């Protein structure tokens, strides 16, 4: 049509220049995560990683993908985006870790309503920090500007991790037998699960604001809810250098009652001891404010346990000593018993690991 305005992609809400600026802002933080096996350059069509075939006789690649869930909504509410990337990495690398895999590389996916280079760079720098904590390389990703799909201040973040383990050392839970012990490594809080319920309880029922200082927590609501998910990689790999771990469970959505059974072989159940680890204050606050049943709490939240390890009784003392020497708390929270694949609770006063 004569006289009609000439439209550009930017008129439709997508700024290609902002995308290029974002890449430039994240280059250095991404490069700092690279391992010697990385062959790629930032900006290529694919991430290149040369697997060390000398180190492994029968390497098995283990992959995992996950997002951050509605914890993202809290980050948007607070306009704080420096830690959410750690969560994206943690949810993926902790999952592949349970098979004994060392995370090798990571890719992220960031979708935004409006691309603000400084904000996007902050998010990806958080991803890079998570990769450094896990010892894996951030070798690629995608930033998608999607106006009309997300609000201008909204975004979604997901990740994908690949790790490797020697086939003979692959951890599947198949060797678990009755009498094996369950050790727990504590969480840092909610991690990245149960946020839809947590937000409803705190903001709608409790009437809290992000800036409110909560005496029971010793911190603000924002500080509590944006505490990053703990990454267990380096600690667990240190354990695996010296001890056999028969099975591991990353305690995410579904809590202990749904995640522990995922590693149990036929004919076994997990007997868990109530009150054998410290339940963090945030969970007590949520249960009280929301009038939430204990059963619902345990199938929604991690309740203070981030990772479970199933080991033989003979290895409990050694693993406990190793962790305590590194100032890492560990709790013996249960044992494997004959059963039908469920979690069974007992009020027996359980001992701390190593007793």
Short mmCIF file of N, CA, C and O in Angstrom, two decimals, residues 172-292:
data_model
loop_
_atom_site.label_atom_id
_atom_site.label_comp_id
_atom_site.label_asym_id
_atom_site.label_seq_id
_atom_site.Cartn_x
_atom_site.Cartn_y
_atom_site.Cartn_z
N UNK A 172 21.98 -47.35 39.97
CA UNK A 172 20.58 -47.53 39.57
C UNK A 172 19.67 -47.92 40.72
O UNK A 172 18.45 -47.90 40.57
N UNK A 173 20.23 -48.31 41.85
CA UNK A 173 19.43 -48.80 42.97
C UNK A 173 19.22 -50.31 42.93
O UNK A 173 18.67 -50.88 43.88
N UNK A 174 19.65 -50.97 41.85
CA UNK A 174 19.40 -52.41 41.70
C UNK A 174 20.07 -53.25 42.77
O UNK A 174 19.59 -54.34 43.11
N UNK A 175 21.18 -52.76 43.33
CA UNK A 175 21.91 -53.55 44.33
C UNK A 175 21.45 -53.30 45.76
O UNK A 175 21.98 -53.88 46.71
N UNK A 176 20.44 -52.45 45.93
CA UNK A 176 19.91 -52.16 47.27
C UNK A 176 19.26 -53.40 47.87
O UNK A 176 18.50 -54.10 47.20
N UNK A 177 19.57 -53.66 49.15
CA UNK A 177 18.99 -54.82 49.84
C UNK A 177 18.52 -54.37 51.23
O UNK A 177 18.93 -53.33 51.74
N UNK A 178 17.67 -55.19 51.82
CA UNK A 178 17.21 -54.92 53.18
C UNK A 178 18.41 -54.85 54.12
O UNK A 178 19.33 -55.66 54.02
N UNK A 179 18.40 -53.87 55.01
CA UNK A 179 19.51 -53.64 55.91
C UNK A 179 20.39 -52.48 55.51
O UNK A 179 21.15 -51.94 56.34
N UNK A 180 20.31 -52.07 54.25
CA UNK A 180 21.05 -50.88 53.83
C UNK A 180 20.49 -49.65 54.54
O UNK A 180 19.31 -49.62 54.94
N UNK A 181 21.34 -48.65 54.69
CA UNK A 181 20.98 -47.45 55.45
C UNK A 181 20.74 -46.25 54.52
O UNK A 181 21.35 -46.15 53.45
N UNK A 182 19.89 -45.35 54.97
CA UNK A 182 19.56 -44.16 54.18
C UNK A 182 20.14 -42.93 54.88
O UNK A 182 19.79 -42.63 56.02
N UNK A 183 21.05 -42.27 54.20
CA UNK A 183 21.66 -41.04 54.70
C UNK A 183 21.05 -39.85 53.97
O UNK A 183 20.72 -39.94 52.79
N UNK A 184 20.93 -38.73 54.67
CA UNK A 184 20.33 -37.53 54.09
C UNK A 184 21.30 -36.36 54.15
O UNK A 184 21.93 -36.12 55.18
N UNK A 185 21.41 -35.65 53.03
CA UNK A 185 22.13 -34.38 52.99
C UNK A 185 21.09 -33.27 53.01
O UNK A 185 20.11 -33.31 52.26
N UNK A 186 21.26 -32.29 53.88
CA UNK A 186 20.22 -31.28 54.06
C UNK A 186 20.05 -30.36 52.86
O UNK A 186 20.98 -30.14 52.08
N UNK A 187 18.85 -29.83 52.73
CA UNK A 187 18.56 -28.82 51.71
C UNK A 187 18.84 -27.44 52.29
O UNK A 187 19.09 -27.28 53.49
N UNK A 188 18.78 -26.45 51.43
CA UNK A 188 18.96 -25.06 51.88
C UNK A 188 17.62 -24.37 52.09
O UNK A 188 17.57 -23.19 52.42
N UNK A 189 16.54 -25.09 51.87
CA UNK A 189 15.21 -24.51 52.00
C UNK A 189 14.26 -25.18 51.03
O UNK A 189 14.33 -26.40 50.82
N UNK A 190 13.40 -24.41 50.41
CA UNK A 190 12.42 -24.97 49.49
C UNK A 190 13.05 -25.54 48.23
O UNK A 190 12.42 -26.34 47.53
N UNK A 191 14.28 -25.12 47.93
CA UNK A 191 14.92 -25.45 46.66
C UNK A 191 14.06 -24.90 45.52
O UNK A 191 13.83 -23.71 45.45
N UNK A 192 13.53 -25.74 44.63
CA UNK A 192 12.72 -25.19 43.53
C UNK A 192 11.40 -25.92 43.38
O UNK A 192 10.88 -26.04 42.26
N UNK A 193 10.84 -26.37 44.49
CA UNK A 193 9.59 -27.12 44.44
C UNK A 193 8.59 -26.63 45.47
O UNK A 193 8.96 -26.18 46.54
N UNK A 194 7.33 -26.73 45.11
CA UNK A 194 6.25 -26.37 46.03
C UNK A 194 5.97 -24.89 46.10
O UNK A 194 5.24 -24.43 46.99
N UNK A 195 6.48 -24.12 45.14
CA UNK A 195 6.34 -22.66 45.23
C UNK A 195 4.91 -22.17 44.99
O UNK A 195 4.53 -21.11 45.49
N UNK A 196 4.12 -22.90 44.24
CA UNK A 196 2.73 -22.47 44.05
C UNK A 196 1.99 -22.48 45.38
O UNK A 196 1.25 -21.55 45.71
N UNK A 197 2.21 -23.54 46.17
CA UNK A 197 1.59 -23.61 47.48
C UNK A 197 2.24 -22.63 48.45
O UNK A 197 1.54 -21.94 49.22
N UNK A 198 3.55 -22.52 48.41
CA UNK A 198 4.25 -21.61 49.32
C UNK A 198 3.83 -20.17 49.09
O UNK A 198 3.61 -19.40 50.04
N UNK A 199 3.70 -19.77 47.84
CA UNK A 199 3.29 -18.39 47.53
C UNK A 199 1.86 -18.13 48.01
O UNK A 199 1.56 -17.06 48.53
N UNK A 200 1.01 -19.11 47.81
CA UNK A 200 -0.39 -18.95 48.25
C UNK A 200 -0.45 -18.77 49.76
O UNK A 200 -1.16 -17.90 50.27
N UNK A 201 0.30 -19.60 50.47
CA UNK A 201 0.29 -19.54 51.94
C UNK A 201 0.87 -18.23 52.44
O UNK A 201 0.28 -17.53 53.27
N UNK A 202 2.04 -17.85 51.94
CA UNK A 202 2.73 -16.67 52.46
C UNK A 202 2.07 -15.37 52.04
O UNK A 202 1.88 -14.47 52.86
N UNK A 203 1.69 -15.25 50.77
CA UNK A 203 1.19 -13.97 50.26
C UNK A 203 -0.31 -13.80 50.41
O UNK A 203 -0.79 -12.72 50.73
N UNK A 204 -1.06 -14.88 50.19
CA UNK A 204 -2.53 -14.76 50.26
C UNK A 204 -3.04 -15.02 51.68
O UNK A 204 -3.83 -14.23 52.20
N UNK A 205 -2.60 -16.10 52.28
CA UNK A 205 -3.08 -16.43 53.62
C UNK A 205 -2.36 -15.60 54.68
O UNK A 205 -2.98 -14.98 55.55
N UNK A 206 -1.03 -15.57 54.60
CA UNK A 206 -0.25 -14.87 55.61
C UNK A 206 -0.18 -13.36 55.42
O UNK A 206 0.13 -12.62 56.36
N UNK A 207 -0.43 -12.90 54.19
CA UNK A 207 -0.39 -11.46 53.92
C UNK A 207 1.01 -10.87 53.94
O UNK A 207 1.18 -9.66 54.11
N UNK A 208 2.01 -11.70 53.77
CA UNK A 208 3.39 -11.22 53.80
C UNK A 208 3.75 -10.46 52.52
O UNK A 208 3.20 -10.72 51.45
N UNK A 209 4.69 -9.55 52.68
CA UNK A 209 5.35 -8.90 51.55
C UNK A 209 6.77 -9.44 51.46
O UNK A 209 7.32 -9.92 52.45
N UNK A 210 7.36 -9.34 50.29
CA UNK A 210 8.71 -9.86 50.12
C UNK A 210 9.71 -9.23 51.08
O UNK A 210 10.65 -9.88 51.54
N UNK A 211 9.52 -7.98 51.40
CA UNK A 211 10.47 -7.25 52.25
C UNK A 211 10.29 -7.51 53.73
O UNK A 211 11.10 -7.07 54.55
N UNK A 212 9.23 -8.22 54.11
CA UNK A 212 8.95 -8.46 55.53
C UNK A 212 10.01 -9.34 56.16
O UNK A 212 10.35 -10.40 55.64
N UNK A 213 10.51 -8.89 57.32
CA UNK A 213 11.41 -9.71 58.11
C UNK A 213 10.57 -10.68 58.93
O UNK A 213 9.66 -10.26 59.64
N UNK A 214 10.88 -11.96 58.86
CA UNK A 214 10.10 -12.97 59.57
C UNK A 214 10.95 -13.54 60.71
O UNK A 214 11.96 -14.19 60.46
N UNK A 215 10.57 -13.26 61.95
CA UNK A 215 11.40 -13.70 63.09
C UNK A 215 11.70 -15.20 63.09
O UNK A 215 12.81 -15.62 63.41
N UNK A 216 10.70 -16.00 62.72
CA UNK A 216 10.90 -17.45 62.72
C UNK A 216 11.98 -17.89 61.74
O UNK A 216 12.64 -18.92 61.91
N UNK A 217 12.16 -17.09 60.68
CA UNK A 217 13.13 -17.43 59.64
C UNK A 217 14.47 -16.75 59.85
O UNK A 217 15.50 -17.20 59.33
N UNK A 218 14.45 -15.62 60.55
CA UNK A 218 15.68 -14.85 60.74
C UNK A 218 16.12 -14.15 59.48
O UNK A 218 17.29 -13.77 59.32
N UNK A 219 15.20 -13.95 58.55
CA UNK A 219 15.51 -13.29 57.27
C UNK A 219 14.20 -12.80 56.66
O UNK A 219 13.11 -13.10 57.17
N UNK A 220 14.31 -12.08 55.57
CA UNK A 220 13.11 -11.61 54.90
C UNK A 220 12.49 -12.73 54.07
O UNK A 220 13.13 -13.74 53.77
N UNK A 221 11.24 -12.51 53.68
CA UNK A 221 10.56 -13.47 52.82
C UNK A 221 11.32 -13.63 51.50
O UNK A 221 11.51 -14.75 51.00
N UNK A 222 11.78 -12.52 50.96
CA UNK A 222 12.54 -12.58 49.70
C UNK A 222 13.81 -13.41 49.85
O UNK A 222 14.11 -14.26 49.00
N UNK A 223 14.54 -13.17 50.91
CA UNK A 223 15.79 -13.92 51.13
C UNK A 223 15.52 -15.41 51.25
O UNK A 223 16.26 -16.24 50.71
N UNK A 224 14.46 -15.76 51.95
CA UNK A 224 14.12 -17.18 52.12
C UNK A 224 13.72 -17.82 50.80
O UNK A 224 14.21 -18.89 50.43
N UNK A 225 12.82 -17.17 50.09
CA UNK A 225 12.26 -17.78 48.88
C UNK A 225 13.25 -17.81 47.72
O UNK A 225 13.11 -18.64 46.81
N UNK A 226 14.22 -16.93 47.72
CA UNK A 226 15.18 -16.90 46.62
C UNK A 226 16.52 -17.54 46.98
O UNK A 226 17.50 -17.41 46.25
N UNK A 227 16.57 -18.24 48.11
CA UNK A 227 17.77 -19.02 48.42
C UNK A 227 17.94 -20.09 47.35
O UNK A 227 17.02 -20.86 47.07
N UNK A 228 19.11 -20.17 46.72
CA UNK A 228 19.27 -21.11 45.61
C UNK A 228 19.22 -22.57 46.04
O UNK A 228 19.56 -22.92 47.18
N UNK A 229 18.80 -23.40 45.12
CA UNK A 229 18.85 -24.84 45.31
C UNK A 229 20.30 -25.28 45.50
O UNK A 229 21.19 -24.84 44.78
N UNK A 230 20.52 -26.16 46.44
CA UNK A 230 21.88 -26.63 46.70
C UNK A 230 22.35 -27.59 45.60
O UNK A 230 21.59 -28.45 45.16
N UNK A 231 23.58 -27.43 45.19
CA UNK A 231 24.18 -28.31 44.20
C UNK A 231 25.11 -29.28 44.93
O UNK A 231 26.06 -28.86 45.59
N UNK A 232 24.84 -30.58 44.82
CA UNK A 232 25.53 -31.60 45.61
C UNK A 232 26.68 -32.27 44.86
O UNK A 232 27.32 -33.18 45.41
N UNK A 233 26.96 -31.85 43.66
CA UNK A 233 27.86 -32.58 42.77
C UNK A 233 29.24 -32.84 43.37
O UNK A 233 29.68 -33.99 43.50
N UNK A 234 29.96 -31.80 43.72
CA UNK A 234 31.35 -31.98 44.14
C UNK A 234 31.44 -32.80 45.43
O UNK A 234 32.35 -33.61 45.60
N UNK A 235 30.48 -32.59 46.31
CA UNK A 235 30.48 -33.34 47.57
C UNK A 235 30.25 -34.83 47.33
O UNK A 235 30.96 -35.68 47.86
N UNK A 236 29.26 -35.15 46.51
CA UNK A 236 28.93 -36.55 46.27
C UNK A 236 30.02 -37.25 45.45
O UNK A 236 30.36 -38.41 45.71
N UNK A 237 30.60 -36.55 44.48
CA UNK A 237 31.69 -37.16 43.71
C UNK A 237 32.87 -37.50 44.62
O UNK A 237 33.56 -38.51 44.40
N UNK A 238 33.07 -36.70 45.65
CA UNK A 238 34.13 -36.99 46.62
C UNK A 238 33.80 -38.27 47.39
O UNK A 238 34.69 -39.10 47.66
N UNK A 239 32.54 -38.46 47.74
CA UNK A 239 32.12 -39.69 48.42
C UNK A 239 32.33 -40.90 47.50
O UNK A 239 32.84 -41.95 47.91
N UNK A 240 31.96 -40.73 46.22
CA UNK A 240 32.03 -41.85 45.28
C UNK A 240 33.46 -42.28 44.98
O UNK A 240 33.69 -43.39 44.51
N UNK A 241 34.42 -41.40 45.25
CA UNK A 241 35.82 -41.78 45.06
C UNK A 241 36.25 -42.86 46.04
O UNK A 241 37.16 -43.64 45.77
N UNK A 242 35.58 -42.92 47.21
CA UNK A 242 36.02 -43.82 48.27
C UNK A 242 35.00 -44.88 48.66
O UNK A 242 35.39 -45.92 49.22
N UNK A 243 33.73 -44.64 48.37
CA UNK A 243 32.70 -45.55 48.87
C UNK A 243 31.69 -45.90 47.77
O UNK A 243 31.50 -45.15 46.82
N UNK A 244 31.05 -47.05 47.96
CA UNK A 244 29.98 -47.45 47.06
C UNK A 244 28.67 -46.87 47.57
O UNK A 244 28.29 -47.09 48.72
N UNK A 245 28.00 -46.15 46.71
CA UNK A 245 26.65 -45.69 47.01
C UNK A 245 25.72 -46.49 46.12
O UNK A 245 25.87 -46.52 44.90
N UNK A 246 24.77 -47.19 46.73
CA UNK A 246 23.91 -48.10 45.98
C UNK A 246 22.76 -47.41 45.27
O UNK A 246 22.27 -47.88 44.24
N UNK A 247 22.33 -46.31 45.84
CA UNK A 247 21.21 -45.58 45.24
C UNK A 247 21.15 -44.17 45.79
O UNK A 247 21.57 -43.93 46.92
N UNK A 248 20.65 -43.25 44.99
CA UNK A 248 20.47 -41.87 45.44
C UNK A 248 19.14 -41.35 44.94
O UNK A 248 18.68 -41.72 43.86
N UNK A 249 18.55 -40.45 45.70
CA UNK A 249 17.29 -39.82 45.32
C UNK A 249 17.41 -38.31 45.53
O UNK A 249 17.74 -37.87 46.64
N UNK A 250 17.17 -37.57 44.47
CA UNK A 250 17.10 -36.11 44.55
C UNK A 250 15.68 -35.76 44.99
O UNK A 250 14.71 -36.13 44.33
N UNK A 251 15.55 -35.09 46.12
CA UNK A 251 14.23 -34.85 46.70
C UNK A 251 13.65 -33.56 46.13
O UNK A 251 13.96 -32.46 46.58
N UNK A 252 12.82 -33.72 45.12
CA UNK A 252 12.20 -32.59 44.43
C UNK A 252 10.68 -32.69 44.60
O UNK A 252 10.19 -33.06 45.66
N UNK A 253 9.92 -32.35 43.57
CA UNK A 253 8.46 -32.43 43.66
C UNK A 253 8.01 -33.84 44.02
O UNK A 253 8.46 -34.81 43.41
N UNK A 254 7.13 -33.95 44.98
CA UNK A 254 6.71 -35.26 45.48
C UNK A 254 7.38 -35.62 46.78
O UNK A 254 6.96 -36.55 47.47
N UNK A 255 8.45 -34.88 47.12
CA UNK A 255 9.10 -35.06 48.41
C UNK A 255 9.71 -36.43 48.60
O UNK A 255 9.93 -37.20 47.67
N UNK A 256 9.97 -36.76 49.86
CA UNK A 256 10.56 -38.05 50.20
C UNK A 256 9.64 -39.21 49.82
O UNK A 256 10.10 -40.25 49.36
N UNK A 257 8.35 -39.03 49.99
CA UNK A 257 7.42 -40.15 49.82
C UNK A 257 7.31 -40.62 48.37
O UNK A 257 6.95 -41.77 48.11
N UNK A 258 7.62 -39.74 47.42
CA UNK A 258 7.52 -40.14 46.02
C UNK A 258 8.88 -40.34 45.36
O UNK A 258 8.99 -41.10 44.39
N UNK A 259 9.91 -39.67 45.85
CA UNK A 259 11.21 -39.77 45.19
C UNK A 259 12.05 -40.95 45.67
O UNK A 259 12.75 -41.58 44.87
N UNK A 260 12.02 -41.26 46.95
CA UNK A 260 12.79 -42.40 47.45
C UNK A 260 12.33 -43.71 46.80
O UNK A 260 13.17 -44.53 46.39
N UNK A 261 11.02 -43.97 46.66
CA UNK A 261 10.60 -45.22 46.03
C UNK A 261 11.08 -45.40 44.59
O UNK A 261 11.13 -46.55 44.10
N UNK A 262 11.45 -44.33 43.92
CA UNK A 262 11.88 -44.43 42.53
C UNK A 262 13.16 -45.25 42.38
O UNK A 262 13.47 -45.72 41.27
N UNK A 263 13.92 -45.41 43.45
CA UNK A 263 15.19 -46.14 43.35
C UNK A 263 15.14 -47.51 44.03
O UNK A 263 16.13 -48.23 44.05
N UNK A 264 13.99 -47.88 44.56
CA UNK A 264 13.89 -49.14 45.32
C UNK A 264 13.66 -50.32 44.39
O UNK A 264 12.75 -50.30 43.55
N UNK A 265 14.46 -51.38 44.53
CA UNK A 265 14.20 -52.60 43.75
C UNK A 265 12.99 -53.34 44.29
O UNK A 265 12.54 -53.09 45.42
N UNK A 266 12.45 -54.23 43.49
CA UNK A 266 11.27 -55.01 43.90
C UNK A 266 11.54 -55.74 45.20
O UNK A 266 12.64 -56.24 45.45
N UNK A 267 10.51 -55.78 46.06
CA UNK A 267 10.62 -56.51 47.31
C UNK A 267 11.19 -55.71 48.46
O UNK A 267 11.44 -56.26 49.54
N UNK A 268 11.38 -54.40 48.26
CA UNK A 268 11.93 -53.56 49.33
C UNK A 268 11.06 -52.33 49.56
O UNK A 268 10.33 -51.88 48.68
N UNK A 269 11.18 -51.77 50.74
CA UNK A 269 10.57 -50.49 51.10
C UNK A 269 11.59 -49.67 51.88
O UNK A 269 12.63 -50.19 52.29
N UNK A 270 11.28 -48.40 52.05
CA UNK A 270 12.15 -47.52 52.84
C UNK A 270 11.47 -47.19 54.15
O UNK A 270 10.37 -46.63 54.16
N UNK A 271 12.10 -47.56 55.25
CA UNK A 271 11.60 -47.21 56.58
C UNK A 271 12.29 -45.92 57.00
O UNK A 271 13.50 -45.89 57.17
N UNK A 272 11.52 -44.85 57.12
CA UNK A 272 12.08 -43.55 57.48
C UNK A 272 11.72 -43.21 58.92
O UNK A 272 10.59 -43.42 59.37
N UNK A 273 12.71 -42.67 59.63
CA UNK A 273 12.54 -42.31 61.03
C UNK A 273 12.05 -40.86 61.15
O UNK A 273 12.73 -39.93 60.68
N UNK A 274 10.93 -40.66 61.75
CA UNK A 274 10.45 -39.30 62.00
C UNK A 274 11.43 -38.59 62.95
O UNK A 274 12.05 -39.21 63.81
N UNK A 275 11.53 -37.28 62.76
CA UNK A 275 12.33 -36.44 63.66
C UNK A 275 13.81 -36.83 63.70
O UNK A 275 14.48 -36.62 64.71
N UNK A 276 14.32 -37.39 62.62
CA UNK A 276 15.73 -37.79 62.60
C UNK A 276 16.62 -36.77 61.90
O UNK A 276 17.81 -36.97 61.78
N UNK A 277 16.01 -35.68 61.44
CA UNK A 277 16.79 -34.59 60.84
C UNK A 277 16.07 -33.29 61.18
O UNK A 277 14.87 -33.28 61.46
N UNK A 278 16.77 -32.17 61.14
CA UNK A 278 16.12 -30.90 61.46
C UNK A 278 15.24 -30.40 60.32
O UNK A 278 15.71 -30.22 59.20
N UNK A 279 13.95 -30.24 60.59
CA UNK A 279 13.03 -29.65 59.62
C UNK A 279 13.22 -28.14 59.68
O UNK A 279 13.13 -27.53 60.75
N UNK A 280 13.50 -27.53 58.54
CA UNK A 280 13.84 -26.11 58.51
C UNK A 280 12.64 -25.24 58.88
O UNK A 280 11.48 -25.62 58.65
N UNK A 281 12.89 -24.06 59.44
CA UNK A 281 11.81 -23.18 59.90
C UNK A 281 10.79 -22.82 58.84
O UNK A 281 9.60 -22.67 59.15
N UNK A 282 11.21 -22.70 57.57
CA UNK A 282 10.25 -22.32 56.53
C UNK A 282 9.13 -23.34 56.41
O UNK A 282 7.96 -22.99 56.20
N UNK A 283 9.44 -24.61 56.59
CA UNK A 283 8.42 -25.64 56.46
C UNK A 283 7.45 -25.60 57.63
O UNK A 283 6.24 -25.80 57.46
N UNK A 284 7.97 -25.33 58.82
CA UNK A 284 7.10 -25.22 59.99
C UNK A 284 6.17 -24.02 59.85
O UNK A 284 4.98 -24.10 60.20
N UNK A 285 6.69 -22.92 59.31
CA UNK A 285 5.88 -21.73 59.12
C UNK A 285 4.78 -21.98 58.10
O UNK A 285 3.61 -21.62 58.32
N UNK A 286 5.12 -22.61 56.98
CA UNK A 286 4.13 -22.89 55.94
C UNK A 286 3.03 -23.81 56.47
O UNK A 286 1.84 -23.59 56.20
N UNK A 287 3.41 -24.84 57.23
CA UNK A 287 2.42 -25.78 57.73
C UNK A 287 1.46 -25.10 58.70
O UNK A 287 0.25 -25.31 58.64
N UNK A 288 2.01 -24.25 59.56
CA UNK A 288 1.18 -23.55 60.54
C UNK A 288 0.24 -22.55 59.88
O UNK A 288 -0.97 -22.54 60.13
N UNK A 289 0.79 -21.71 59.00
CA UNK A 289 -0.01 -20.68 58.35
C UNK A 289 -1.09 -21.27 57.45
O UNK A 289 -2.21 -20.79 57.41
N UNK A 290 -0.72 -22.31 56.72
CA UNK A 290 -1.64 -22.87 55.74
C UNK A 290 -2.51 -23.99 56.27
O UNK A 290 -3.33 -24.54 55.53
N UNK A 291 -2.31 -24.33 57.55
CA UNK A 291 -3.06 -25.45 58.13
C UNK A 291 -2.93 -26.68 57.23
O UNK A 291 -3.92 -27.34 56.87
N UNK A 292 -1.70 -26.98 56.87
CA UNK A 292 -1.41 -28.06 55.92
C UNK A 292 -1.15 -29.35 56.69
O UNK A 292 -0.40 -29.35 57.67
#
